[in-house]
Amino acid sequence: MHQNKGMLLQKEHGCRLSAGERFRNQAQVRNTMAELLTVGVDVGGTKIETALINQQGKILASCRSASGSGMDVDQWVAGVKGAIAELCADVADEEIGAIGVGFAGQIDPATGAVKASPNIGWSDVPVRARLQDAMNKPVTVVNDVQSA
């Protein structure tokens, strides 16, 4: 990998990591980051994109994983959990403060449930509750247009 400051570089398995923000191990993350990071998740019919974002809104790393339409919620949660684990491989768990999810479809803002999603084929799925249980982090779910 080249050390081009400010450029996003390819990381294994489709992840990209900002060269200026690359961390070699969890100890270095704790020593250099005095702030909590946020994971952003963009859910599409064929992909799950994740990004690691600092409090200034800078994308430190991003990752794209395949997902299939017709996935049930258990498969989807496992896929998102795996994508986040890959994205945050060099980040200590306590450095992640929250997860935000942009989902195509109608979202109940009070519960974070997907009321209807034509891309995924879901209705009345408690996405926020399921992902919070799996990740043990606060989760916000909004329509993907609102998350952009």
PDB file of N, CA, C and O in Angstrom, residues 61-134:
ATOM      1  N   ALA A  61     -12.408   5.272   7.108  1.00  0.00           N
ATOM      2  CA  ALA A  61     -12.342   4.005   6.390  1.00  0.00           C
ATOM      3  C   ALA A  61     -13.723   3.684   5.857  1.00  0.00           C
ATOM      4  O   ALA A  61     -14.729   4.151   6.402  1.00  0.00           O
ATOM      5  N   SER A  62     -13.777   2.898   4.790  1.00  0.00           N
ATOM      6  CA  SER A  62     -15.065   2.458   4.259  1.00  0.00           C
ATOM      7  C   SER A  62     -14.931   1.043   3.730  1.00  0.00           C
ATOM      8  O   SER A  62     -13.837   0.595   3.409  1.00  0.00           O
ATOM      9  N   CYS A  63     -16.052   0.354   3.683  1.00  0.00           N
ATOM     10  CA  CYS A  63     -16.049  -1.042   3.263  1.00  0.00           C
ATOM     11  C   CYS A  63     -17.354  -1.339   2.532  1.00  0.00           C
ATOM     12  O   CYS A  63     -18.411  -0.843   2.918  1.00  0.00           O
ATOM     13  N   ARG A  64     -17.280  -2.126   1.483  1.00  0.00           N
ATOM     14  CA  ARG A  64     -18.470  -2.521   0.731  1.00  0.00           C
ATOM     15  C   ARG A  64     -18.551  -4.034   0.729  1.00  0.00           C
ATOM     16  O   ARG A  64     -17.576  -4.710   0.397  1.00  0.00           O
ATOM     17  N   SER A  65     -19.713  -4.560   1.103  1.00  0.00           N
ATOM     18  CA  SER A  65     -19.944  -6.003   1.137  1.00  0.00           C
ATOM     19  C   SER A  65     -21.191  -6.322   0.327  1.00  0.00           C
ATOM     20  O   SER A  65     -22.115  -5.519   0.264  1.00  0.00           O
ATOM     21  N   ALA A  66     -21.213  -7.493  -0.237  1.00  0.00           N
ATOM     22  CA  ALA A  66     -22.390  -7.926  -0.989  1.00  0.00           C
ATOM     23  C   ALA A  66     -23.488  -8.351  -0.026  1.00  0.00           C
ATOM     24  O   ALA A  66     -23.225  -8.862   1.058  1.00  0.00           O
ATOM     25  N   SER A  67     -24.717  -8.082  -0.417  1.00  0.00           N
ATOM     26  CA  SER A  67     -25.874  -8.614   0.303  1.00  0.00           C
ATOM     27  C   SER A  67     -26.876  -9.024  -0.760  1.00  0.00           C
ATOM     28  O   SER A  67     -26.860  -8.509  -1.864  1.00  0.00           O
ATOM     29  N   GLY A  68     -27.723  -9.931  -0.438  1.00  0.00           N
ATOM     30  CA  GLY A  68     -28.696 -10.396  -1.410  1.00  0.00           C
ATOM     31  C   GLY A  68     -30.099  -9.978  -1.045  1.00  0.00           C
ATOM     32  O   GLY A  68     -30.460  -9.970   0.118  1.00  0.00           O
ATOM     33  N   SER A  69     -30.866  -9.568  -2.033  1.00  0.00           N
ATOM     34  CA  SER A  69     -32.266  -9.314  -1.737  1.00  0.00           C
ATOM     35  C   SER A  69     -32.886 -10.655  -1.353  1.00  0.00           C
ATOM     36  O   SER A  69     -32.428 -11.710  -1.763  1.00  0.00           O
ATOM     37  N   GLY A  70     -33.860 -10.623  -0.517  1.00  0.00           N
ATOM     38  CA  GLY A  70     -34.454 -11.851  -0.028  1.00  0.00           C
ATOM     39  C   GLY A  70     -33.804 -12.358   1.242  1.00  0.00           C
ATOM     40  O   GLY A  70     -34.183 -13.405   1.766  1.00  0.00           O
ATOM     41  N   MET A  71     -32.794 -11.642   1.745  1.00  0.00           N
ATOM     42  CA  MET A  71     -32.179 -12.017   3.027  1.00  0.00           C
ATOM     43  C   MET A  71     -33.201 -11.869   4.136  1.00  0.00           C
ATOM     44  O   MET A  71     -33.974 -10.918   4.148  1.00  0.00           O
ATOM     45  N   ASP A  72     -33.169 -12.790   5.074  1.00  0.00           N
ATOM     46  CA  ASP A  72     -34.010 -12.578   6.249  1.00  0.00           C
ATOM     47  C   ASP A  72     -33.231 -11.705   7.235  1.00  0.00           C
ATOM     48  O   ASP A  72     -32.054 -11.413   7.046  1.00  0.00           O
ATOM     49  N   VAL A  73     -33.895 -11.257   8.282  1.00  0.00           N
ATOM     50  CA  VAL A  73     -33.277 -10.308   9.204  1.00  0.00           C
ATOM     51  C   VAL A  73     -32.063 -10.907   9.916  1.00  0.00           C
ATOM     52  O   VAL A  73     -31.077 -10.209  10.154  1.00  0.00           O
ATOM     53  N   ASP A  74     -32.083 -12.199  10.239  1.00  0.00           N
ATOM     54  CA  ASP A  74     -30.928 -12.824  10.892  1.00  0.00           C
ATOM     55  C   ASP A  74     -29.699 -12.803   9.980  1.00  0.00           C
ATOM     56  O   ASP A  74     -28.589 -12.504  10.431  1.00  0.00           O
ATOM     57  N   GLN A  75     -29.893 -13.121   8.698  1.00  0.00           N
ATOM     58  CA  GLN A  75     -28.791 -13.082   7.737  1.00  0.00           C
ATOM     59  C   GLN A  75     -28.273 -11.653   7.577  1.00  0.00           C
ATOM     60  O   GLN A  75     -27.069 -11.425   7.495  1.00  0.00           O
ATOM     61  N   TRP A  76     -29.201 -10.700   7.528  1.00  0.00           N
ATOM     62  CA  TRP A  76     -28.818  -9.303   7.362  1.00  0.00           C
ATOM     63  C   TRP A  76     -28.012  -8.815   8.568  1.00  0.00           C
ATOM     64  O   TRP A  76     -26.962  -8.194   8.394  1.00  0.00           O
ATOM     65  N   VAL A  77     -28.489  -9.101   9.776  1.00  0.00           N
ATOM     66  CA  VAL A  77     -27.769  -8.683  10.985  1.00  0.00           C
ATOM     67  C   VAL A  77     -26.370  -9.297  11.002  1.00  0.00           C
ATOM     68  O   VAL A  77     -25.385  -8.618  11.292  1.00  0.00           O
ATOM     69  N   ALA A  78     -26.269 -10.563  10.664  1.00  0.00           N
ATOM     70  CA  ALA A  78     -24.953 -11.217  10.615  1.00  0.00           C
ATOM     71  C   ALA A  78     -24.056 -10.554   9.573  1.00  0.00           C
ATOM     72  O   ALA A  78     -22.856 -10.356   9.813  1.00  0.00           O
ATOM     73  N   GLY A  79     -24.608 -10.204   8.417  1.00  0.00           N
ATOM     74  CA  GLY A  79     -23.834  -9.537   7.375  1.00  0.00           C
ATOM     75  C   GLY A  79     -23.351  -8.162   7.796  1.00  0.00           C
ATOM     76  O   GLY A  79     -22.198  -7.787   7.564  1.00  0.00           O
ATOM     77  N   VAL A  80     -24.218  -7.390   8.440  1.00  0.00           N
ATOM     78  CA  VAL A  80     -23.838  -6.056   8.914  1.00  0.00           C
ATOM     79  C   VAL A  80     -22.802  -6.180  10.023  1.00  0.00           C
ATOM     80  O   VAL A  80     -21.802  -5.455  10.038  1.00  0.00           O
ATOM     81  N   LYS A  81     -23.011  -7.109  10.926  1.00  0.00           N
ATOM     82  CA  LYS A  81     -22.049  -7.315  12.019  1.00  0.00           C
ATOM     83  C   LYS A  81     -20.676  -7.683  11.456  1.00  0.00           C
ATOM     84  O   LYS A  81     -19.645  -7.167  11.902  1.00  0.00           O
ATOM     85  N   GLY A  82     -20.648  -8.554  10.457  1.00  0.00           N
ATOM     86  CA  GLY A  82     -19.381  -8.932   9.825  1.00  0.00           C
ATOM     87  C   GLY A  82     -18.725  -7.769   9.095  1.00  0.00           C
ATOM     88  O   GLY A  82     -17.515  -7.580   9.171  1.00  0.00           O
ATOM     89  N   ALA A  83     -19.531  -6.973   8.394  1.00  0.00           N
ATOM     90  CA  ALA A  83     -18.995  -5.813   7.676  1.00  0.00           C
ATOM     91  C   ALA A  83     -18.409  -4.793   8.656  1.00  0.00           C
ATOM     92  O   ALA A  83     -17.341  -4.226   8.414  1.00  0.00           O
ATOM     93  N   ILE A  84     -19.082  -4.570   9.780  1.00  0.00           N
ATOM     94  CA  ILE A  84     -18.581  -3.637  10.786  1.00  0.00           C
ATOM     95  C   ILE A  84     -17.314  -4.185  11.432  1.00  0.00           C
ATOM     96  O   ILE A  84     -16.353  -3.443  11.655  1.00  0.00           O
ATOM     97  N   ALA A  85     -17.275  -5.474  11.703  1.00  0.00           N
ATOM     98  CA  ALA A  85     -16.074  -6.079  12.293  1.00  0.00           C
ATOM     99  C   ALA A  85     -14.880  -5.923  11.352  1.00  0.00           C
ATOM    100  O   ALA A  85     -13.772  -5.609  11.787  1.00  0.00           O
ATOM    101  N   GLU A  86     -15.102  -6.126  10.063  1.00  0.00           N
ATOM    102  CA  GLU A  86     -14.031  -5.967   9.078  1.00  0.00           C
ATOM    103  C   GLU A  86     -13.589  -4.511   9.005  1.00  0.00           C
ATOM    104  O   GLU A  86     -12.398  -4.202   9.005  1.00  0.00           O
ATOM    105  N   LEU A  87     -14.546  -3.607   8.965  1.00  0.00           N
ATOM    106  CA  LEU A  87     -14.253  -2.177   8.898  1.00  0.00           C
ATOM    107  C   LEU A  87     -13.448  -1.716  10.110  1.00  0.00           C
ATOM    108  O   LEU A  87     -12.516  -0.938   9.986  1.00  0.00           O
ATOM    109  N   CYS A  88     -13.797  -2.217  11.275  1.00  0.00           N
ATOM    110  CA  CYS A  88     -13.225  -1.741  12.536  1.00  0.00           C
ATOM    111  C   CYS A  88     -12.168  -2.682  13.097  1.00  0.00           C
ATOM    112  O   CYS A  88     -11.905  -2.667  14.303  1.00  0.00           O
ATOM    113  N   ALA A  89     -11.545  -3.468  12.259  1.00  0.00           N
ATOM    114  CA  ALA A  89     -10.575  -4.460  12.717  1.00  0.00           C
ATOM    115  C   ALA A  89      -9.432  -3.836  13.508  1.00  0.00           C
ATOM    116  O   ALA A  89      -8.902  -4.460  14.425  1.00  0.00           O
ATOM    117  N   ASP A  90      -9.054  -2.598  13.185  1.00  0.00           N
ATOM    118  CA  ASP A  90      -7.943  -1.939  13.865  1.00  0.00           C
ATOM    119  C   ASP A  90      -8.409  -0.940  14.917  1.00  0.00           C
ATOM    120  O   ASP A  90      -7.626  -0.110  15.373  1.00  0.00           O
ATOM    121  N   VAL A  91      -9.678  -1.007  15.289  1.00  0.00           N
ATOM    122  CA  VAL A  91     -10.251  -0.046  16.230  1.00  0.00           C
ATOM    123  C   VAL A  91     -10.771  -0.791  17.454  1.00  0.00           C
ATOM    124  O   VAL A  91     -11.448  -1.807  17.328  1.00  0.00           O
ATOM    125  N   ALA A  92     -10.458  -0.290  18.635  1.00  0.00           N
ATOM    126  CA  ALA A  92     -10.952  -0.898  19.869  1.00  0.00           C
ATOM    127  C   ALA A  92     -12.462  -0.705  19.959  1.00  0.00           C
ATOM    128  O   ALA A  92     -12.989   0.351  19.590  1.00  0.00           O
ATOM    129  N   ASP A  93     -13.159  -1.711  20.434  1.00  0.00           N
ATOM    130  CA  ASP A  93     -14.614  -1.654  20.522  1.00  0.00           C
ATOM    131  C   ASP A  93     -15.099  -0.428  21.282  1.00  0.00           C
ATOM    132  O   ASP A  93     -16.080   0.199  20.903  1.00  0.00           O
ATOM    133  N   GLU A  94     -14.398  -0.052  22.351  1.00  0.00           N
ATOM    134  CA  GLU A  94     -14.837   1.094  23.145  1.00  0.00           C
ATOM    135  C   GLU A  94     -14.657   2.425  22.414  1.00  0.00           C
ATOM    136  O   GLU A  94     -15.165   3.449  22.868  1.00  0.00           O
ATOM    137  N   GLU A  95     -13.971   2.433  21.280  1.00  0.00           N
ATOM    138  CA  GLU A  95     -13.815   3.657  20.492  1.00  0.00           C
ATOM    139  C   GLU A  95     -15.037   3.933  19.614  1.00  0.00           C
ATOM    140  O   GLU A  95     -15.185   5.030  19.098  1.00  0.00           O
ATOM    141  N   ILE A  96     -15.894   2.921  19.427  1.00  0.00           N
ATOM    142  CA  ILE A  96     -17.100   3.090  18.617  1.00  0.00           C
ATOM    143  C   ILE A  96     -18.234   3.529  19.539  1.00  0.00           C
ATOM    144  O   ILE A  96     -18.627   2.807  20.449  1.00  0.00           O
ATOM    145  N   GLY A  97     -18.770   4.732  19.270  1.00  0.00           N
ATOM    146  CA  GLY A  97     -19.816   5.276  20.121  1.00  0.00           C
ATOM    147  C   GLY A  97     -21.222   4.920  19.682  1.00  0.00           C
ATOM    148  O   GLY A  97     -22.105   4.750  20.515  1.00  0.00           O
ATOM    149  N   ALA A  98     -21.444   4.818  18.374  1.00  0.00           N
ATOM    150  CA  ALA A  98     -22.796   4.581  17.873  1.00  0.00           C
ATOM    151  C   ALA A  98     -22.746   4.097  16.437  1.00  0.00           C
ATOM    152  O   ALA A  98     -21.715   4.191  15.765  1.00  0.00           O
ATOM    153  N   ILE A  99     -23.897   3.609  15.978  1.00  0.00           N
ATOM    154  CA  ILE A  99     -24.059   3.125  14.609  1.00  0.00           C
ATOM    155  C   ILE A  99     -25.278   3.815  14.011  1.00  0.00           C
ATOM    156  O   ILE A  99     -26.343   3.858  14.642  1.00  0.00           O
ATOM    157  N   GLY A 100     -25.120   4.349  12.811  1.00  0.00           N
ATOM    158  CA  GLY A 100     -26.237   4.945  12.080  1.00  0.00           C
ATOM    159  C   GLY A 100     -26.494   4.144  10.830  1.00  0.00           C
ATOM    160  O   GLY A 100     -25.553   3.785  10.115  1.00  0.00           O
ATOM    161  N   VAL A 101     -27.763   3.850  10.554  1.00  0.00           N
ATOM    162  CA  VAL A 101     -28.128   3.019   9.403  1.00  0.00           C
ATOM    163  C   VAL A 101     -29.078   3.793   8.494  1.00  0.00           C
ATOM    164  O   VAL A 101     -30.101   4.310   8.955  1.00  0.00           O
ATOM    165  N   GLY A 102     -28.720   3.874   7.227  1.00  0.00           N
ATOM    166  CA  GLY A 102     -29.603   4.420   6.204  1.00  0.00           C
ATOM    167  C   GLY A 102     -30.209   3.264   5.430  1.00  0.00           C
ATOM    168  O   GLY A 102     -29.484   2.434   4.880  1.00  0.00           O
ATOM    169  N   PHE A 103     -31.526   3.189   5.415  1.00  0.00           N
ATOM    170  CA  PHE A 103     -32.232   2.044   4.851  1.00  0.00           C
ATOM    171  C   PHE A 103     -33.252   2.541   3.834  1.00  0.00           C
ATOM    172  O   PHE A 103     -34.032   3.454   4.132  1.00  0.00           O
ATOM    173  N   ALA A 104     -33.268   1.972   2.644  1.00  0.00           N
ATOM    174  CA  ALA A 104     -34.262   2.342   1.638  1.00  0.00           C
ATOM    175  C   ALA A 104     -35.633   1.838   2.076  1.00  0.00           C
ATOM    176  O   ALA A 104     -35.785   0.664   2.381  1.00  0.00           O
ATOM    177  N   GLY A 105     -36.583   2.731   2.152  1.00  0.00           N
ATOM    178  CA  GLY A 105     -37.939   2.336   2.515  1.00  0.00           C
ATOM    179  C   GLY A 105     -38.517   3.211   3.598  1.00  0.00           C
ATOM    180  O   GLY A 105     -37.940   4.219   4.005  1.00  0.00           O
ATOM    181  N   GLN A 106     -39.670   2.816   4.080  1.00  0.00           N
ATOM    182  CA  GLN A 106     -40.364   3.545   5.138  1.00  0.00           C
ATOM    183  C   GLN A 106     -39.855   3.084   6.495  1.00  0.00           C
ATOM    184  O   GLN A 106     -39.856   1.887   6.794  1.00  0.00           O
ATOM    185  N   ILE A 107     -39.437   4.046   7.314  1.00  0.00           N
ATOM    186  CA  ILE A 107     -38.876   3.759   8.627  1.00  0.00           C
ATOM    187  C   ILE A 107     -39.757   4.391   9.690  1.00  0.00           C
ATOM    188  O   ILE A 107     -40.170   5.548   9.560  1.00  0.00           O
ATOM    189  N   ASP A 108     -40.042   3.660  10.751  1.00  0.00           N
ATOM    190  CA  ASP A 108     -40.751   4.220  11.897  1.00  0.00           C
ATOM    191  C   ASP A 108     -39.705   4.960  12.732  1.00  0.00           C
ATOM    192  O   ASP A 108     -38.817   4.325  13.320  1.00  0.00           O
ATOM    193  N   PRO A 109     -39.765   6.294  12.790  1.00  0.00           N
ATOM    194  CA  PRO A 109     -38.723   7.045  13.498  1.00  0.00           C
ATOM    195  C   PRO A 109     -38.687   6.776  15.002  1.00  0.00           C
ATOM    196  O   PRO A 109     -37.639   6.891  15.626  1.00  0.00           O
ATOM    197  N   ALA A 110     -39.797   6.393  15.586  1.00  0.00           N
ATOM    198  CA  ALA A 110     -39.840   6.139  17.026  1.00  0.00           C
ATOM    199  C   ALA A 110     -39.166   4.827  17.410  1.00  0.00           C
ATOM    200  O   ALA A 110     -38.505   4.735  18.443  1.00  0.00           O
ATOM    201  N   THR A 111     -39.292   3.816  16.561  1.00  0.00           N
ATOM    202  CA  THR A 111     -38.775   2.491  16.909  1.00  0.00           C
ATOM    203  C   THR A 111     -37.567   2.060  16.080  1.00  0.00           C
ATOM    204  O   THR A 111     -36.886   1.098  16.444  1.00  0.00           O
ATOM    205  N   GLY A 112     -37.324   2.744  14.955  1.00  0.00           N
ATOM    206  CA  GLY A 112     -36.248   2.317  14.061  1.00  0.00           C
ATOM    207  C   GLY A 112     -36.581   1.047  13.305  1.00  0.00           C
ATOM    208  O   GLY A 112     -35.705   0.377  12.779  1.00  0.00           O
ATOM    209  N   ALA A 113     -37.861   0.735  13.221  1.00  0.00           N
ATOM    210  CA  ALA A 113     -38.300  -0.452  12.477  1.00  0.00           C
ATOM    211  C   ALA A 113     -38.486  -0.093  11.009  1.00  0.00           C
ATOM    212  O   ALA A 113     -38.899   1.018  10.672  1.00  0.00           O
ATOM    213  N   VAL A 114     -38.159  -1.034  10.140  1.00  0.00           N
ATOM    214  CA  VAL A 114     -38.425  -0.876   8.717  1.00  0.00           C
ATOM    215  C   VAL A 114     -39.880  -1.277   8.499  1.00  0.00           C
ATOM    216  O   VAL A 114     -40.244  -2.439   8.678  1.00  0.00           O
ATOM    217  N   LYS A 115     -40.707  -0.290   8.155  1.00  0.00           N
ATOM    218  CA  LYS A 115     -42.134  -0.570   7.933  1.00  0.00           C
ATOM    219  C   LYS A 115     -42.343  -1.238   6.578  1.00  0.00           C
ATOM    220  O   LYS A 115     -43.172  -2.125   6.451  1.00  0.00           O
ATOM    221  N   ALA A 116     -41.596  -0.779   5.569  1.00  0.00           N
ATOM    222  CA  ALA A 116     -41.669  -1.380   4.234  1.00  0.00           C
ATOM    223  C   ALA A 116     -40.401  -1.021   3.482  1.00  0.00           C
ATOM    224  O   ALA A 116     -39.978   0.131   3.493  1.00  0.00           O
ATOM    225  N   SER A 117     -39.778  -2.010   2.851  1.00  0.00           N
ATOM    226  CA  SER A 117     -38.577  -1.773   2.056  1.00  0.00           C
ATOM    227  C   SER A 117     -38.675  -2.565   0.759  1.00  0.00           C
ATOM    228  O   SER A 117     -38.485  -3.783   0.751  1.00  0.00           O
ATOM    229  N   PRO A 118     -38.965  -1.869  -0.343  1.00  0.00           N
ATOM    230  CA  PRO A 118     -39.087  -2.576  -1.618  1.00  0.00           C
ATOM    231  C   PRO A 118     -37.772  -3.201  -2.085  1.00  0.00           C
ATOM    232  O   PRO A 118     -37.784  -4.246  -2.721  1.00  0.00           O
ATOM    233  N   ASN A 119     -36.634  -2.594  -1.754  1.00  0.00           N
ATOM    234  CA  ASN A 119     -35.338  -3.132  -2.200  1.00  0.00           C
ATOM    235  C   ASN A 119     -35.013  -4.463  -1.532  1.00  0.00           C
ATOM    236  O   ASN A 119     -34.392  -5.331  -2.126  1.00  0.00           O
ATOM    237  N   ILE A 120     -35.385  -4.612  -0.275  1.00  0.00           N
ATOM    238  CA  ILE A 120     -35.064  -5.809   0.488  1.00  0.00           C
ATOM    239  C   ILE A 120     -36.260  -6.758   0.561  1.00  0.00           C
ATOM    240  O   ILE A 120     -36.101  -7.954   0.742  1.00  0.00           O
ATOM    241  N   GLY A 121     -37.456  -6.201   0.427  1.00  0.00           N
ATOM    242  CA  GLY A 121     -38.662  -7.025   0.499  1.00  0.00           C
ATOM    243  C   GLY A 121     -39.139  -7.267   1.924  1.00  0.00           C
ATOM    244  O   GLY A 121     -39.785  -8.277   2.201  1.00  0.00           O
ATOM    245  N   TRP A 122     -38.817  -6.356   2.823  1.00  0.00           N
ATOM    246  CA  TRP A 122     -39.207  -6.502   4.228  1.00  0.00           C
ATOM    247  C   TRP A 122     -40.397  -5.615   4.575  1.00  0.00           C
ATOM    248  O   TRP A 122     -40.609  -4.577   3.964  1.00  0.00           O
ATOM    249  N   SER A 123     -41.134  -6.018   5.588  1.00  0.00           N
ATOM    250  CA  SER A 123     -42.140  -5.142   6.195  1.00  0.00           C
ATOM    251  C   SER A 123     -42.191  -5.453   7.687  1.00  0.00           C
ATOM    252  O   SER A 123     -42.073  -6.605   8.102  1.00  0.00           O
ATOM    253  N   ASP A 124     -42.297  -4.385   8.470  1.00  0.00           N
ATOM    254  CA  ASP A 124     -42.381  -4.480   9.934  1.00  0.00           C
ATOM    255  C   ASP A 124     -41.236  -5.289  10.554  1.00  0.00           C
ATOM    256  O   ASP A 124     -41.454  -6.228  11.313  1.00  0.00           O
ATOM    257  N   VAL A 125     -40.007  -4.891  10.241  1.00  0.00           N
ATOM    258  CA  VAL A 125     -38.820  -5.557  10.772  1.00  0.00           C
ATOM    259  C   VAL A 125     -38.136  -4.613  11.772  1.00  0.00           C
ATOM    260  O   VAL A 125     -37.786  -3.490  11.418  1.00  0.00           O
ATOM    261  N   PRO A 126     -37.927  -5.043  13.015  1.00  0.00           N
ATOM    262  CA  PRO A 126     -37.334  -4.187  14.050  1.00  0.00           C
ATOM    263  C   PRO A 126     -35.808  -4.073  13.906  1.00  0.00           C
ATOM    264  O   PRO A 126     -35.034  -4.577  14.726  1.00  0.00           O
ATOM    265  N   VAL A 127     -35.368  -3.381  12.875  1.00  0.00           N
ATOM    266  CA  VAL A 127     -33.944  -3.306  12.535  1.00  0.00           C
ATOM    267  C   VAL A 127     -33.130  -2.715  13.683  1.00  0.00           C
ATOM    268  O   VAL A 127     -32.096  -3.264  14.065  1.00  0.00           O
ATOM    269  N   ARG A 128     -33.574  -1.577  14.235  1.00  0.00           N
ATOM    270  CA  ARG A 128     -32.790  -0.950  15.302  1.00  0.00           C
ATOM    271  C   ARG A 128     -32.626  -1.885  16.493  1.00  0.00           C
ATOM    272  O   ARG A 128     -31.514  -2.088  16.985  1.00  0.00           O
ATOM    273  N   ALA A 129     -33.696  -2.478  16.944  1.00  0.00           N
ATOM    274  CA  ALA A 129     -33.633  -3.373  18.107  1.00  0.00           C
ATOM    275  C   ALA A 129     -32.719  -4.562  17.837  1.00  0.00           C
ATOM    276  O   ALA A 129     -31.899  -4.936  18.686  1.00  0.00           O
ATOM    277  N   ARG A 130     -32.831  -5.153  16.669  1.00  0.00           N
ATOM    278  CA  ARG A 130     -32.018  -6.329  16.347  1.00  0.00           C
ATOM    279  C   ARG A 130     -30.531  -5.981  16.260  1.00  0.00           C
ATOM    280  O   ARG A 130     -29.680  -6.711  16.746  1.00  0.00           O
ATOM    281  N   LEU A 131     -30.214  -4.835  15.627  1.00  0.00           N
ATOM    282  CA  LEU A 131     -28.814  -4.452  15.480  1.00  0.00           C
ATOM    283  C   LEU A 131     -28.225  -3.982  16.822  1.00  0.00           C
ATOM    284  O   LEU A 131     -27.075  -4.284  17.129  1.00  0.00           O
ATOM    285  N   GLN A 132     -29.012  -3.296  17.628  1.00  0.00           N
ATOM    286  CA  GLN A 132     -28.539  -2.900  18.965  1.00  0.00           C
ATOM    287  C   GLN A 132     -28.214  -4.125  19.809  1.00  0.00           C
ATOM    288  O   GLN A 132     -27.196  -4.161  20.501  1.00  0.00           O
ATOM    289  N   ASP A 133     -29.068  -5.129  19.762  1.00  0.00           N
ATOM    290  CA  ASP A 133     -28.817  -6.365  20.505  1.00  0.00           C
ATOM    291  C   ASP A 133     -27.540  -7.057  20.020  1.00  0.00           C
ATOM    292  O   ASP A 133     -26.754  -7.549  20.819  1.00  0.00           O
ATOM    293  N   ALA A 134     -27.338  -7.083  18.709  1.00  0.00           N
ATOM    294  CA  ALA A 134     -26.176  -7.773  18.141  1.00  0.00           C
ATOM    295  C   ALA A 134     -24.869  -7.023  18.384  1.00  0.00           C
ATOM    296  O   ALA A 134     -23.827  -7.630  18.600  1.00  0.00           O
TER     297      ALA A 134
END
